[in-house]
């Protein structure tokens, strides 16, 4: 037996596939069949366990560990909702509207109030109570846009649209131009 060929029934390391690339031997076939039977039994057991839990009226049961059904704090729930709906930018701009006096200063905030934010155009609309404050806000607009974008992230607000004071329309008198709002027409 000195031909250099291995002896067929000698103990040694076993592999899944024979080295010659042929069909698996009987031991290898038995291992594959045992593995498949274990997987099938595990799948049947999982299905039976789920069926039993469903009969008990439970499904998943609450336990000592946290899961998706546990209550959460209101702030965390709101943050999750904002993220899921994609409302990050509008919510951030809403925060800017709430902190408007800190961003622009107390004097300007008393006379100029943010009205709305157009998310598509990225335009913040601000209403002023006099033409003098509207002019002042127009001068400060580039600085304010930079300050707001520094706070919210680049490109959140592209432009501040300044609205002139909206005076009460006076409807009295026989002579009135169509579309006129009275003496408030001269604002702006």
PDB file of C-alpha atoms in Angstrom:
ATOM      1  CA  UNK A   1       0.000   0.000   0.000  1.00  0.00           C
ATOM      2  CA  UNK A   2       2.740   2.426  -0.730  1.00  0.00           C
ATOM      3  CA  UNK A   3       1.122   3.727  -3.910  1.00  0.00           C
ATOM      4  CA  UNK A   4       0.411   7.153  -2.349  1.00  0.00           C
ATOM      5  CA  UNK A   5      -3.391   6.899  -2.589  1.00  0.00           C
ATOM      6  CA  UNK A   6      -5.463   7.363   0.593  1.00  0.00           C
ATOM      7  CA  UNK A   7      -7.012   4.347   2.189  1.00  0.00           C
ATOM      8  CA  UNK A   8     -10.835   4.573   1.843  1.00  0.00           C
ATOM      9  CA  UNK A   9     -11.983   3.928   5.437  1.00  0.00           C
ATOM     10  CA  UNK A  10      -9.341   5.775   7.423  1.00  0.00           C
ATOM     11  CA  UNK A  11     -10.453   8.268  10.035  1.00  0.00           C
ATOM     12  CA  UNK A  12      -9.438  11.868   9.352  1.00  0.00           C
ATOM     13  CA  UNK A  13     -10.890  15.294   8.704  1.00  0.00           C
ATOM     14  CA  UNK A  14     -14.234  15.156   6.947  1.00  0.00           C
ATOM     15  CA  UNK A  15     -15.473  17.732   4.484  1.00  0.00           C
ATOM     16  CA  UNK A  16     -18.919  18.436   3.104  1.00  0.00           C
ATOM     17  CA  UNK A  17     -17.873  17.729  -0.463  1.00  0.00           C
ATOM     18  CA  UNK A  18     -15.417  15.037  -1.441  1.00  0.00           C
ATOM     19  CA  UNK A  19     -12.108  16.338  -2.802  1.00  0.00           C
ATOM     20  CA  UNK A  20     -12.639  14.724  -6.170  1.00  0.00           C
ATOM     21  CA  UNK A  21     -15.695  16.904  -6.898  1.00  0.00           C
ATOM     22  CA  UNK A  22     -17.995  13.861  -7.240  1.00  0.00           C
ATOM     23  CA  UNK A  23     -21.256  13.082  -5.462  1.00  0.00           C
ATOM     24  CA  UNK A  24     -21.399  13.419  -1.644  1.00  0.00           C
ATOM     25  CA  UNK A  25     -20.813  10.260   0.323  1.00  0.00           C
ATOM     26  CA  UNK A  26     -23.344   8.621   2.642  1.00  0.00           C
ATOM     27  CA  UNK A  27     -22.122  10.463   5.743  1.00  0.00           C
ATOM     28  CA  UNK A  28     -22.322  13.809   3.968  1.00  0.00           C
ATOM     29  CA  UNK A  29     -25.831  13.064   2.717  1.00  0.00           C
ATOM     30  CA  UNK A  30     -26.895  12.181   6.243  1.00  0.00           C
ATOM     31  CA  UNK A  31     -25.540  15.506   7.588  1.00  0.00           C
ATOM     32  CA  UNK A  32     -27.398  17.478   4.922  1.00  0.00           C
ATOM     33  CA  UNK A  33     -30.631  15.579   5.626  1.00  0.00           C
ATOM     34  CA  UNK A  34     -30.246  16.117   9.397  1.00  0.00           C
ATOM     35  CA  UNK A  35     -29.684  19.861   8.939  1.00  0.00           C
ATOM     36  CA  UNK A  36     -32.779  20.157   6.709  1.00  0.00           C
ATOM     37  CA  UNK A  37     -34.896  18.186   9.199  1.00  0.00           C
ATOM     38  CA  UNK A  38     -33.773  20.447  12.074  1.00  0.00           C
ATOM     39  CA  UNK A  39     -34.688  23.583  10.094  1.00  0.00           C
ATOM     40  CA  UNK A  40     -38.107  22.168   9.221  1.00  0.00           C
ATOM     41  CA  UNK A  41     -38.751  21.223  12.853  1.00  0.00           C
ATOM     42  CA  UNK A  42     -37.716  24.687  14.019  1.00  0.00           C
ATOM     43  CA  UNK A  43     -40.068  26.288  11.469  1.00  0.00           C
ATOM     44  CA  UNK A  44     -42.947  24.023  12.588  1.00  0.00           C
ATOM     45  CA  UNK A  45     -42.241  24.870  16.214  1.00  0.00           C
ATOM     46  CA  UNK A  46     -42.229  28.610  15.511  1.00  0.00           C
ATOM     47  CA  UNK A  47     -45.507  28.343  13.611  1.00  0.00           C
ATOM     48  CA  UNK A  48     -47.099  26.288  16.416  1.00  0.00           C
ATOM     49  CA  UNK A  49     -45.914  28.786  19.057  1.00  0.00           C
ATOM     50  CA  UNK A  50     -47.378  31.714  17.096  1.00  0.00           C
ATOM     51  CA  UNK A  51     -50.652  29.842  16.623  1.00  0.00           C
ATOM     52  CA  UNK A  52     -50.828  29.065  20.353  1.00  0.00           C
ATOM     53  CA  UNK A  53     -50.199  32.695  21.284  1.00  0.00           C
ATOM     54  CA  UNK A  54     -52.875  33.842  18.830  1.00  0.00           C
ATOM     55  CA  UNK A  55     -55.368  31.428  20.441  1.00  0.00           C
ATOM     56  CA  UNK A  56     -54.577  32.861  23.871  1.00  0.00           C
ATOM     57  CA  UNK A  57     -55.497  36.276  22.505  1.00  0.00           C
ATOM     58  CA  UNK A  58     -52.047  37.681  22.735  1.00  0.00           C
ATOM     59  CA  UNK A  59     -49.636  37.603  19.933  1.00  0.00           C
ATOM     60  CA  UNK A  60     -46.803  39.570  21.434  1.00  0.00           C
ATOM     61  CA  UNK A  61     -46.812  40.006  25.178  1.00  0.00           C
ATOM     62  CA  UNK A  62     -45.320  42.872  27.093  1.00  0.00           C
ATOM     63  CA  UNK A  63     -42.305  41.883  29.094  1.00  0.00           C
ATOM     64  CA  UNK A  64     -39.384  43.322  30.941  1.00  0.00           C
ATOM     65  CA  UNK A  65     -37.663  44.564  27.800  1.00  0.00           C
ATOM     66  CA  UNK A  66     -38.648  47.602  25.757  1.00  0.00           C
ATOM     67  CA  UNK A  67     -40.422  47.128  22.454  1.00  0.00           C
ATOM     68  CA  UNK A  68     -42.259  49.300  19.932  1.00  0.00           C
ATOM     69  CA  UNK A  69     -45.521  49.234  21.887  1.00  0.00           C
ATOM     70  CA  UNK A  70     -44.179  50.909  25.014  1.00  0.00           C
ATOM     71  CA  UNK A  71     -45.344  54.434  25.804  1.00  0.00           C
ATOM     72  CA  UNK A  72     -42.956  57.253  24.948  1.00  0.00           C
ATOM     73  CA  UNK A  73     -42.515  60.803  26.100  1.00  0.00           C
ATOM     74  CA  UNK A  74     -44.524  63.477  24.288  1.00  0.00           C
ATOM     75  CA  UNK A  75     -41.408  65.263  23.020  1.00  0.00           C
ATOM     76  CA  UNK A  76     -39.987  62.027  21.591  1.00  0.00           C
ATOM     77  CA  UNK A  77     -43.337  61.216  19.946  1.00  0.00           C
ATOM     78  CA  UNK A  78     -43.520  64.663  18.332  1.00  0.00           C
ATOM     79  CA  UNK A  79     -39.915  64.449  17.110  1.00  0.00           C
ATOM     80  CA  UNK A  80     -40.632  61.012  15.620  1.00  0.00           C
ATOM     81  CA  UNK A  81     -43.760  62.357  13.872  1.00  0.00           C
ATOM     82  CA  UNK A  82     -41.851  65.359  12.484  1.00  0.00           C
ATOM     83  CA  UNK A  83     -39.115  63.088  11.145  1.00  0.00           C
ATOM     84  CA  UNK A  84     -41.528  60.538   9.641  1.00  0.00           C
ATOM     85  CA  UNK A  85     -43.552  63.238   7.862  1.00  0.00           C
ATOM     86  CA  UNK A  86     -40.533  65.225   6.651  1.00  0.00           C
ATOM     87  CA  UNK A  87     -41.490  68.388   8.521  1.00  0.00           C
ATOM     88  CA  UNK A  88     -37.981  69.235   9.765  1.00  0.00           C
ATOM     89  CA  UNK A  89     -37.588  72.500   7.803  1.00  0.00           C
ATOM     90  CA  UNK A  90     -41.082  73.922   8.475  1.00  0.00           C
ATOM     91  CA  UNK A  91     -40.762  73.058  12.169  1.00  0.00           C
ATOM     92  CA  UNK A  92     -37.344  74.713  12.327  1.00  0.00           C
ATOM     93  CA  UNK A  93     -38.688  77.853  10.640  1.00  0.00           C
ATOM     94  CA  UNK A  94     -41.596  77.806  13.085  1.00  0.00           C
ATOM     95  CA  UNK A  95     -38.999  77.842  15.837  1.00  0.00           C
ATOM     96  CA  UNK A  96     -37.432  80.899  14.221  1.00  0.00           C
ATOM     97  CA  UNK A  97     -40.830  82.599  14.230  1.00  0.00           C
ATOM     98  CA  UNK A  98     -41.130  81.832  17.928  1.00  0.00           C
ATOM     99  CA  UNK A  99     -37.647  83.251  18.617  1.00  0.00           C
ATOM    100  CA  UNK A 100     -38.088  86.227  16.277  1.00  0.00           C
ATOM    101  CA  UNK A 101     -37.296  88.873  18.965  1.00  0.00           C
ATOM    102  CA  UNK A 102     -33.987  87.167  19.818  1.00  0.00           C
ATOM    103  CA  UNK A 103     -32.996  86.923  16.142  1.00  0.00           C
ATOM    104  CA  UNK A 104     -33.860  90.441  14.944  1.00  0.00           C
ATOM    105  CA  UNK A 105     -33.811  92.401  18.189  1.00  0.00           C
ATOM    106  CA  UNK A 106     -36.573  93.730  20.411  1.00  0.00           C
ATOM    107  CA  UNK A 107     -37.107  97.031  18.560  1.00  0.00           C
ATOM    108  CA  UNK A 108     -37.511  95.462  15.134  1.00  0.00           C
ATOM    109  CA  UNK A 109     -39.636  92.602  16.509  1.00  0.00           C
ATOM    110  CA  UNK A 110     -42.153  95.088  17.951  1.00  0.00           C
ATOM    111  CA  UNK A 111     -42.832  96.524  14.494  1.00  0.00           C
ATOM    112  CA  UNK A 112     -42.178  93.574  12.119  1.00  0.00           C
ATOM    113  CA  UNK A 113     -43.907  90.207  12.606  1.00  0.00           C
ATOM    114  CA  UNK A 114     -43.254  87.021  10.560  1.00  0.00           C
ATOM    115  CA  UNK A 115     -46.463  85.884   8.853  1.00  0.00           C
ATOM    116  CA  UNK A 116     -45.709  82.700   6.887  1.00  0.00           C
ATOM    117  CA  UNK A 117     -43.009  80.534   5.345  1.00  0.00           C
ATOM    118  CA  UNK A 118     -43.254  79.125   1.828  1.00  0.00           C
ATOM    119  CA  UNK A 119     -41.320  75.849   1.903  1.00  0.00           C
ATOM    120  CA  UNK A 120     -41.183  75.445  -1.889  1.00  0.00           C
ATOM    121  CA  UNK A 121     -39.901  78.964  -2.551  1.00  0.00           C
ATOM    122  CA  UNK A 122     -37.991  79.141   0.777  1.00  0.00           C
ATOM    123  CA  UNK A 123     -39.376  82.640   1.375  1.00  0.00           C
ATOM    124  CA  UNK A 124     -40.156  84.059   4.819  1.00  0.00           C
ATOM    125  CA  UNK A 125     -42.898  86.713   4.653  1.00  0.00           C
ATOM    126  CA  UNK A 126     -42.801  89.491   7.270  1.00  0.00           C
ATOM    127  CA  UNK A 127     -45.477  92.167   7.896  1.00  0.00           C
ATOM    128  CA  UNK A 128     -44.387  95.609   9.139  1.00  0.00           C
ATOM    129  CA  UNK A 129     -46.573  98.198  10.833  1.00  0.00           C
ATOM    130  CA  UNK A 130     -45.108 101.240   9.044  1.00  0.00           C
ATOM    131  CA  UNK A 131     -43.232 102.034   5.855  1.00  0.00           C
ATOM    132  CA  UNK A 132     -40.219 103.217   7.855  1.00  0.00           C
ATOM    133  CA  UNK A 133     -39.865  99.810   9.559  1.00  0.00           C
ATOM    134  CA  UNK A 134     -40.485  98.019   6.248  1.00  0.00           C
ATOM    135  CA  UNK A 135     -37.631 100.023   4.707  1.00  0.00           C
ATOM    136  CA  UNK A 136     -35.399  99.214   7.686  1.00  0.00           C
ATOM    137  CA  UNK A 137     -36.212  95.496   7.351  1.00  0.00           C
ATOM    138  CA  UNK A 138     -35.457  95.555   3.607  1.00  0.00           C
ATOM    139  CA  UNK A 139     -32.033  97.016   4.393  1.00  0.00           C
ATOM    140  CA  UNK A 140     -31.382  94.337   7.050  1.00  0.00           C
ATOM    141  CA  UNK A 141     -32.866  91.436   5.039  1.00  0.00           C
ATOM    142  CA  UNK A 142     -29.579  89.985   3.686  1.00  0.00           C
ATOM    143  CA  UNK A 143     -28.051  89.986   7.170  1.00  0.00           C
ATOM    144  CA  UNK A 144     -31.167  88.375   8.644  1.00  0.00           C
ATOM    145  CA  UNK A 145     -31.243  85.689   5.939  1.00  0.00           C
ATOM    146  CA  UNK A 146     -27.613  84.845   6.722  1.00  0.00           C
ATOM    147  CA  UNK A 147     -28.329  84.735  10.476  1.00  0.00           C
ATOM    148  CA  UNK A 148     -31.416  82.517  10.023  1.00  0.00           C
ATOM    149  CA  UNK A 149     -29.585  80.147   7.667  1.00  0.00           C
ATOM    150  CA  UNK A 150     -26.721  79.935  10.142  1.00  0.00           C
ATOM    151  CA  UNK A 151     -29.231  78.791  12.736  1.00  0.00           C
ATOM    152  CA  UNK A 152     -31.311  76.446  10.522  1.00  0.00           C
ATOM    153  CA  UNK A 153     -28.847  75.214   7.954  1.00  0.00           C
ATOM    154  CA  UNK A 154     -27.693  76.552   4.622  1.00  0.00           C
ATOM    155  CA  UNK A 155     -30.471  77.383   2.162  1.00  0.00           C
ATOM    156  CA  UNK A 156     -33.418  77.109   4.564  1.00  0.00           C
ATOM    157  CA  UNK A 157     -34.509  80.681   3.845  1.00  0.00           C
ATOM    158  CA  UNK A 158     -33.597  82.155   0.477  1.00  0.00           C
ATOM    159  CA  UNK A 159     -35.316  85.506   0.834  1.00  0.00           C
ATOM    160  CA  UNK A 160     -37.323  87.658   3.242  1.00  0.00           C
ATOM    161  CA  UNK A 161     -40.393  89.196   1.622  1.00  0.00           C
ATOM    162  CA  UNK A 162     -41.391  92.407   3.373  1.00  0.00           C
ATOM    163  CA  UNK A 163     -45.049  93.374   3.339  1.00  0.00           C
ATOM    164  CA  UNK A 164     -46.018  96.997   3.821  1.00  0.00           C
ATOM    165  CA  UNK A 165     -48.563  97.963   6.424  1.00  0.00           C
ATOM    166  CA  UNK A 166     -52.066  96.870   5.556  1.00  0.00           C
ATOM    167  CA  UNK A 167     -54.281  99.762   6.560  1.00  0.00           C
ATOM    168  CA  UNK A 168     -57.977  99.441   6.968  1.00  0.00           C
ATOM    169  CA  UNK A 169     -59.785 100.077   3.724  1.00  0.00           C
ATOM    170  CA  UNK A 170     -62.094 103.021   3.785  1.00  0.00           C
ATOM    171  CA  UNK A 171     -65.224 102.332   1.840  1.00  0.00           C
ATOM    172  CA  UNK A 172     -67.058 105.613   2.347  1.00  0.00           C
ATOM    173  CA  UNK A 173     -67.472 108.483  -0.108  1.00  0.00           C
ATOM    174  CA  UNK A 174     -68.902 108.564  -3.611  1.00  0.00           C
ATOM    175  CA  UNK A 175     -65.606 109.222  -5.425  1.00  0.00           C
ATOM    176  CA  UNK A 176     -63.259 106.291  -5.084  1.00  0.00           C
ATOM    177  CA  UNK A 177     -60.931 104.652  -7.590  1.00  0.00           C
ATOM    178  CA  UNK A 178     -61.619 100.932  -8.231  1.00  0.00           C
ATOM    179  CA  UNK A 179     -59.192  98.767  -6.191  1.00  0.00           C
ATOM    180  CA  UNK A 180     -58.197 101.669  -3.967  1.00  0.00           C
ATOM    181  CA  UNK A 181     -57.673 101.076  -0.262  1.00  0.00           C
ATOM    182  CA  UNK A 182     -57.888 104.749   0.593  1.00  0.00           C
ATOM    183  CA  UNK A 183     -54.995 106.714   2.041  1.00  0.00           C
ATOM    184  CA  UNK A 184     -53.103 103.455   2.618  1.00  0.00           C
ATOM    185  CA  UNK A 185     -52.409 103.256  -1.152  1.00  0.00           C
ATOM    186  CA  UNK A 186     -49.389 105.466  -0.777  1.00  0.00           C
ATOM    187  CA  UNK A 187     -47.557 103.064   1.538  1.00  0.00           C
ATOM    188  CA  UNK A 188     -44.526 101.337   0.113  1.00  0.00           C
TER     189      UNK A 188
END
